[in-house]
mmCIF file of C-alpha atoms in Angstrom:
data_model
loop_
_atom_site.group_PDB
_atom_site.id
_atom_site.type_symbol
_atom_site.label_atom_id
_atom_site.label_comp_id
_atom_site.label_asym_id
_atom_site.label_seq_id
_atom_site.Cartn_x
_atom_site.Cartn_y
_atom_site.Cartn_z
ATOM 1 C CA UNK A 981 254.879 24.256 173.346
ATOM 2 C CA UNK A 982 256.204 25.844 170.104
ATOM 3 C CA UNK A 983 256.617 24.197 166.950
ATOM 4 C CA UNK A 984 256.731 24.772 163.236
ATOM 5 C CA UNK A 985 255.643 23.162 160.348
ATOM 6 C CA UNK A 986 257.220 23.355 157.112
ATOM 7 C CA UNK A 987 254.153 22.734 154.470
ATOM 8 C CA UNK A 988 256.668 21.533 151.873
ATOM 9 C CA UNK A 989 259.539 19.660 151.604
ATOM 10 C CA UNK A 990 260.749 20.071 147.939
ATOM 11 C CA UNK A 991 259.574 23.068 145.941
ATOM 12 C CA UNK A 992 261.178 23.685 142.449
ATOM 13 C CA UNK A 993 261.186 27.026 140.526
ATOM 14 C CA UNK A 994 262.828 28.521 137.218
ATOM 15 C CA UNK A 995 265.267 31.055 137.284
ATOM 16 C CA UNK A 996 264.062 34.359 137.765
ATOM 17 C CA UNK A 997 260.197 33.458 139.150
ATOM 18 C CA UNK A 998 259.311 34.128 142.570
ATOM 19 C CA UNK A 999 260.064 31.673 145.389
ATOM 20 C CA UNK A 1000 257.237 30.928 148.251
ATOM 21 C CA UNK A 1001 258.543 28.688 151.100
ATOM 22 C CA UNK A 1002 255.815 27.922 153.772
ATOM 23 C CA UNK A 1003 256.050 27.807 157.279
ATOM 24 C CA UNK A 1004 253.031 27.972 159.838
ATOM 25 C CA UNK A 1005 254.138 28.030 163.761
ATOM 26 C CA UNK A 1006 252.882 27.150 166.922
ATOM 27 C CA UNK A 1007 253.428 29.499 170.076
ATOM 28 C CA UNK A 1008 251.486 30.356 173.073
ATOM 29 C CA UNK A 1009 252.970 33.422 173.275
ATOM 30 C CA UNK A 1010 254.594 36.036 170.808
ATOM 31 C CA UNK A 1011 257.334 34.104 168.635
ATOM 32 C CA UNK A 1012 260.714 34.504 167.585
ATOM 33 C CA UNK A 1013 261.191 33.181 164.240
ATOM 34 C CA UNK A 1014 263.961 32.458 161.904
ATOM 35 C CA UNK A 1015 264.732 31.169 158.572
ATOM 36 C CA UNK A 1016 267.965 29.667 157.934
ATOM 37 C CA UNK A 1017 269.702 28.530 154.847
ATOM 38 C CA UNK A 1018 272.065 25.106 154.366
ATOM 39 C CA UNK A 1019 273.700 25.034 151.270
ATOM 40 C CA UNK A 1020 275.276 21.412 150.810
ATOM 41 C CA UNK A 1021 277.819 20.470 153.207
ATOM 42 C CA UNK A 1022 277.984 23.829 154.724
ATOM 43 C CA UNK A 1023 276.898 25.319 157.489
ATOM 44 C CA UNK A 1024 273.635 27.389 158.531
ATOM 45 C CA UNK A 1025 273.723 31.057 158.005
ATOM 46 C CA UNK A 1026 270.721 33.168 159.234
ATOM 47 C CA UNK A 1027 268.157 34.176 156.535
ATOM 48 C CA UNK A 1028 266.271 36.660 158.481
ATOM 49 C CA UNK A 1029 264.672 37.025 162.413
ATOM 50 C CA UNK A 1030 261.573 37.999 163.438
ATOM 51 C CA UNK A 1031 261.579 39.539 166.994
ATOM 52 C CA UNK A 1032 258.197 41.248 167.650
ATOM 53 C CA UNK A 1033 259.060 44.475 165.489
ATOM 54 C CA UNK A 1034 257.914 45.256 162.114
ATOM 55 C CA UNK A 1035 255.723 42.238 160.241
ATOM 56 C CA UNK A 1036 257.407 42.350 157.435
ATOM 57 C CA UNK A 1037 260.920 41.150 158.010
ATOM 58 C CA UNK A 1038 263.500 42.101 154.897
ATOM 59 C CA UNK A 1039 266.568 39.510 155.294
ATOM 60 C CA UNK A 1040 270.003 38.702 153.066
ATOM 61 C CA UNK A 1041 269.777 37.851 149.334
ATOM 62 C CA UNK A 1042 266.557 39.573 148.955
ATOM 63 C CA UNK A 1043 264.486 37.123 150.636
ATOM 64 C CA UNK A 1044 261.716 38.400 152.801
ATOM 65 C CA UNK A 1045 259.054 37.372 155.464
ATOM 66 C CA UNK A 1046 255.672 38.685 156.386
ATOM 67 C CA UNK A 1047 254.381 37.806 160.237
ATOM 68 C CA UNK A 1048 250.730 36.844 160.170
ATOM 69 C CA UNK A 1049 249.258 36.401 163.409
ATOM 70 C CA UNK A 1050 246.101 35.500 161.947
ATOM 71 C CA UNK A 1051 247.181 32.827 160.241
ATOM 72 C CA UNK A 1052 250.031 31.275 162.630
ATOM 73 C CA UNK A 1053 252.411 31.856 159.383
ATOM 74 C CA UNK A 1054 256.012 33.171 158.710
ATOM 75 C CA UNK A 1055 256.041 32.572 154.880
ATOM 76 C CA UNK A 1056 259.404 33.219 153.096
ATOM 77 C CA UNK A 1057 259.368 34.981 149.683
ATOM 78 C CA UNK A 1058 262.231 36.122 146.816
ATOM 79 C CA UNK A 1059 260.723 37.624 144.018
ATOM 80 C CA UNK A 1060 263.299 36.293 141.710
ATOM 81 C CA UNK A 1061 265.262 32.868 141.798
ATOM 82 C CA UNK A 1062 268.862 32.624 141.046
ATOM 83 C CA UNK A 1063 270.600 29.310 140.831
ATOM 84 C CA UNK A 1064 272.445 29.669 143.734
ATOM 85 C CA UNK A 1065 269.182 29.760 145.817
ATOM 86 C CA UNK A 1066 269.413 26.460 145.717
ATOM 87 C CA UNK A 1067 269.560 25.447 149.330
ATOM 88 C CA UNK A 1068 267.833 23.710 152.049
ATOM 89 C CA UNK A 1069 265.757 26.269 153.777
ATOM 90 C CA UNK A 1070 264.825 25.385 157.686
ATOM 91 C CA UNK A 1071 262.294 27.815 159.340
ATOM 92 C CA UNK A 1072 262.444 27.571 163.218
ATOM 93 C CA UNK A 1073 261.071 29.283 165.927
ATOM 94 C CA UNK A 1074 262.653 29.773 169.362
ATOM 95 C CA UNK A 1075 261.827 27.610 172.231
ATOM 96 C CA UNK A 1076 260.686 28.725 175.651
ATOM 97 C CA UNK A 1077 263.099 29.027 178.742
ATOM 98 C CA UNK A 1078 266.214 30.005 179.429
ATOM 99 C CA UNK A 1079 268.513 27.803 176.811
ATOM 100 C CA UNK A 1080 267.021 29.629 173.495
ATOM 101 C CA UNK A 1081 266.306 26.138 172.479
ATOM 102 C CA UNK A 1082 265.675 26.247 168.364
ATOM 103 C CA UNK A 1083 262.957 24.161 167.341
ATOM 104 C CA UNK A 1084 263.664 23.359 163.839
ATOM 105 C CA UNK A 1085 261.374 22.585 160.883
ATOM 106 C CA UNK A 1086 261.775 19.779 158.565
ATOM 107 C CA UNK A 1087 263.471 21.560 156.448
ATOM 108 C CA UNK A 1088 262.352 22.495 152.548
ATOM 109 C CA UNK A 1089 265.108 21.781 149.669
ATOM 110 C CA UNK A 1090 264.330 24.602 146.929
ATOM 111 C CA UNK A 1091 265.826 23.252 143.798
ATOM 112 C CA UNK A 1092 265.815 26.086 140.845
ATOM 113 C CA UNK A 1093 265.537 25.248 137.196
ATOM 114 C CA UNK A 1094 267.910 26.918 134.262
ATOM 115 C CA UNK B 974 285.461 39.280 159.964
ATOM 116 C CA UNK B 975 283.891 37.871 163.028
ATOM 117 C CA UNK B 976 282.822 34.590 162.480
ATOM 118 C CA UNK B 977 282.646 30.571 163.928
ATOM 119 C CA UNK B 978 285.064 28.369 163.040
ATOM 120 C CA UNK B 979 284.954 24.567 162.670
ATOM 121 C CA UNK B 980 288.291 22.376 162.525
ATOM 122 C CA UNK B 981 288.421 19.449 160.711
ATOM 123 C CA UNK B 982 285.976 20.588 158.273
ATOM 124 C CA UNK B 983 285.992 16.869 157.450
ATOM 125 C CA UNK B 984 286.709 13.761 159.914
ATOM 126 C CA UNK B 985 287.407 10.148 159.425
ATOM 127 C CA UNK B 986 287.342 7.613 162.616
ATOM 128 C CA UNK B 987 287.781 4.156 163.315
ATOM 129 C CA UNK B 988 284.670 2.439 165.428
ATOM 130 C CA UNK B 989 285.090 2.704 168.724
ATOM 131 C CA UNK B 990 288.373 5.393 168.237
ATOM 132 C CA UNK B 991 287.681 8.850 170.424
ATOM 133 C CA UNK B 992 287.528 11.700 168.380
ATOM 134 C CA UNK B 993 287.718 15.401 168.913
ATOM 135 C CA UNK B 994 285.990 18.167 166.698
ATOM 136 C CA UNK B 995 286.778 21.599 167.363
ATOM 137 C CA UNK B 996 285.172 25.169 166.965
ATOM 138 C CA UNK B 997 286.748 28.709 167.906
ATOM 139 C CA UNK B 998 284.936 32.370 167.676
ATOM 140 C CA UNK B 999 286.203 35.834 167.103
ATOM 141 C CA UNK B 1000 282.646 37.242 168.140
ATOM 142 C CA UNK B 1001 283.230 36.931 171.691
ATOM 143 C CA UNK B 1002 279.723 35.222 172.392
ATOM 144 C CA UNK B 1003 279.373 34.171 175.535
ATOM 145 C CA UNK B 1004 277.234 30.808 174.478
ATOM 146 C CA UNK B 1005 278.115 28.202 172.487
ATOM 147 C CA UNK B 1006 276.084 25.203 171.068
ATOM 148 C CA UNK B 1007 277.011 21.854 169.207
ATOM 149 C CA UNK B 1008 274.288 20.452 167.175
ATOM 150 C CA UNK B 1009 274.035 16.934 165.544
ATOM 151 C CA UNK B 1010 272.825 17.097 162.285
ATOM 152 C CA UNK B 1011 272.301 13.293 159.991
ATOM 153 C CA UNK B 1012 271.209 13.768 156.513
ATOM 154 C CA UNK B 1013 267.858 15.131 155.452
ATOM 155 C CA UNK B 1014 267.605 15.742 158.962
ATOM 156 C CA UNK B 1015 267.004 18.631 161.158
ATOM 157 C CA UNK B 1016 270.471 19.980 163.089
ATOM 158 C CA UNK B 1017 269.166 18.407 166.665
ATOM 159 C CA UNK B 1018 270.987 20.005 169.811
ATOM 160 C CA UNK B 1019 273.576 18.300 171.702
ATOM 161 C CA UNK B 1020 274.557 20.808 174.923
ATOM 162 C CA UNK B 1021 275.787 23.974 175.388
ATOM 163 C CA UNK B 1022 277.451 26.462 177.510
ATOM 164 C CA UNK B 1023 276.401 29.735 179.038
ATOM 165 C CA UNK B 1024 279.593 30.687 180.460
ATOM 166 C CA UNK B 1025 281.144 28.131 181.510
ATOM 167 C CA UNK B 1026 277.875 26.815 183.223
ATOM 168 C CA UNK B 1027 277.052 23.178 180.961
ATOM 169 C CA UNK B 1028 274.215 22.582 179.836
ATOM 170 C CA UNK B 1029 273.163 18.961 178.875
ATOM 171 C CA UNK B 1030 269.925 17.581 176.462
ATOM 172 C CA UNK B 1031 267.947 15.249 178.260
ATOM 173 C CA UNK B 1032 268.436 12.756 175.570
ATOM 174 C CA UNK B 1033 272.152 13.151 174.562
ATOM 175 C CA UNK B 1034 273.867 10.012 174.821
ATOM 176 C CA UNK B 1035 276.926 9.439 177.273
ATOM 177 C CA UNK B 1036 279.680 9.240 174.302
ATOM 178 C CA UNK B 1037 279.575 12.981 173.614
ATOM 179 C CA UNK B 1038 281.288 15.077 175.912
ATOM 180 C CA UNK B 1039 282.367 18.208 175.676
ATOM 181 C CA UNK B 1040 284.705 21.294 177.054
ATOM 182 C CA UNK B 1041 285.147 24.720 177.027
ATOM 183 C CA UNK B 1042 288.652 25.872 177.908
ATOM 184 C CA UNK B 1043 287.963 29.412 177.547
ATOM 185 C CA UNK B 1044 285.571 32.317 175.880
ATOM 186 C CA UNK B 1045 286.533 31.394 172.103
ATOM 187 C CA UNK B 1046 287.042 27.588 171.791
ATOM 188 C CA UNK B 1047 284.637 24.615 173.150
ATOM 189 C CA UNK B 1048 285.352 20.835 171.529
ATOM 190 C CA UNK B 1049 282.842 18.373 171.190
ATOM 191 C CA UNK B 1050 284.583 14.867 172.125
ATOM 192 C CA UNK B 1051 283.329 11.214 170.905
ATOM 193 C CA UNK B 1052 284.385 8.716 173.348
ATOM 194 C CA UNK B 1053 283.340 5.463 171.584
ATOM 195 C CA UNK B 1054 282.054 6.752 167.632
ATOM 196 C CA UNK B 1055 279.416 4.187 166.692
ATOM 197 C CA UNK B 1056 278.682 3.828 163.057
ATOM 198 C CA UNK B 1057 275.206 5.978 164.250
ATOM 199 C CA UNK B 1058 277.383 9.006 165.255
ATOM 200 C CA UNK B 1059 278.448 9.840 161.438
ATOM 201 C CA UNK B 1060 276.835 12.152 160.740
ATOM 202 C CA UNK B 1061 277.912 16.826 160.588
ATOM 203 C CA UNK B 1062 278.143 18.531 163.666
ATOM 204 C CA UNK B 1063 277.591 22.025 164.198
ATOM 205 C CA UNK B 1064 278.775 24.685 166.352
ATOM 206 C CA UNK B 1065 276.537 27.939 166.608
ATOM 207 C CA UNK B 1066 277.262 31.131 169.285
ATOM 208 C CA UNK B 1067 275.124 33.394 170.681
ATOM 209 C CA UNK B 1068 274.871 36.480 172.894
ATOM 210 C CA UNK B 1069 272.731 36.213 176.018
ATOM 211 C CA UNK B 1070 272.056 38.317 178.519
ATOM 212 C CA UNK B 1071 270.003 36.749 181.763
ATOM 213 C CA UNK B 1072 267.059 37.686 180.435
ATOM 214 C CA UNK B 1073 267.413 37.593 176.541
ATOM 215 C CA UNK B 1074 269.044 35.614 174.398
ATOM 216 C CA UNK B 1075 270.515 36.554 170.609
ATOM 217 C CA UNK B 1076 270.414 34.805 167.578
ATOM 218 C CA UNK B 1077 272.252 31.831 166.857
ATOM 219 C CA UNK B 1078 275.165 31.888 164.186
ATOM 220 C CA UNK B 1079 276.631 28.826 162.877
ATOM 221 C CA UNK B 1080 279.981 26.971 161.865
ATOM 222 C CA UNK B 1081 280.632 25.422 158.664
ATOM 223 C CA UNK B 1082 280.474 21.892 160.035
ATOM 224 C CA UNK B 1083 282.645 19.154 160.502
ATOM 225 C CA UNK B 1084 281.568 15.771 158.589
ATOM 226 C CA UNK B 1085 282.219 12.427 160.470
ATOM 227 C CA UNK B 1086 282.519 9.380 158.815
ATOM 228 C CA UNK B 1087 283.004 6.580 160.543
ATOM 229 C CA UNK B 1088 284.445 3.693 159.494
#
């Protein structure tokens, strides 16, 4: 069955440091993963995919995300907060079948400091 | 721009009053989705359509129906809203093919309270 775990559920940063959301799946065969962003009271827009290409996945807002097999992780990066980062962050990794179930982490709420 | 849209954005209903939330697409997606989403939570998955074919969750209660008149517009209906149902539901479209399916874009979100 495929799953995801979402290592933290709050993270803070300042303003202009780099950002490091975790996320570790679970897949018995070769994922497709997603991070999506929920600012509050809106709706989810897609981060970035990754679909079996290239490893490391480049995505809106200069976030990023480097596949590691090895590790069973799908880590999202930024190398520089900005306030309106500020978001809840859900990593999720498509489900087997034929409905392209989501399976959803729990979610991380980045919270960035002046 | 081609996008999902989500009418009310925000909805107040009596307990026990149906209720109808509605989404429309310009992207011509041939699936469409409504997701349940309480806060802090997870968006958890209702139904959807491929086509016009439903598809039900094993686990979605009997007060949410829905339909999908045509390509752009499905509606998620609340028969008898419980004070459990508030919570924002979401409407996301994809492309599919038989064999693949597309990424999943999202709605806004309509917020029910219910009072």
């Amino acid at each position: 069955a495929q799953s995801v775990t979402q290592l933290d559920s709050h993270v803070s940063v300042s303003e202009g440091t780099p950002v490091l959301l975790r996320c570790n799946y679970s897949s018995s065969y070769s994922p497709s993963l997603f991070w999506y962003v929920q600012h509050p009271n809106k709706g989810l827009q897609l981060l970035l995919k990754y679909t079996s290409a290239a490893t490391l996945v480049k995505g809106i807002n200069g976030f990023e995300a480097e596949f590691k097999k090895s590790e069973t992780s799908f880590h999202l990066t930024k190398p520089s907060a900005h306030m309106s980062d500020a978001a809840e962050y859900f990593c999720v990794v498509r489900g087997g079948g034929a409905t392209n179930k989501l399976i959803f982490g729990t979610g991380t709420l980045l919270a960035v400091q002046p | 721009d081609a996008m999902v849209i989500q009418n009310p954005r925000y909805q107040v209903t009596q307990f026990g009053k149906p209720v109808t939330l509605s989404c429309s697409q310009t992207l011509n997606h041939n699936v469409m989705y409504w997701y349940q989403q309480k806060s802090s939570q997870a968006p958890k998955l209702l139904f959807h359509y491929y086509d016009k074919d439903f598809n039900n969750e094993a686990d979605t209660p009997d007060n949410f129906q829905s339909r999908r008149p045509n390509t752009s517009f499905c509606f998620l209906d609340i028969r008898s809203p419980g004070l459990g149902d508030a919570a924002m539901y979401l409407c996301a479209t994809s492309r599919a093919t038989p064999s693949y399916y597309y990424e999943q874009y999202f709605g806004p979100g309509t917020r029910l309270t219910v009072t």
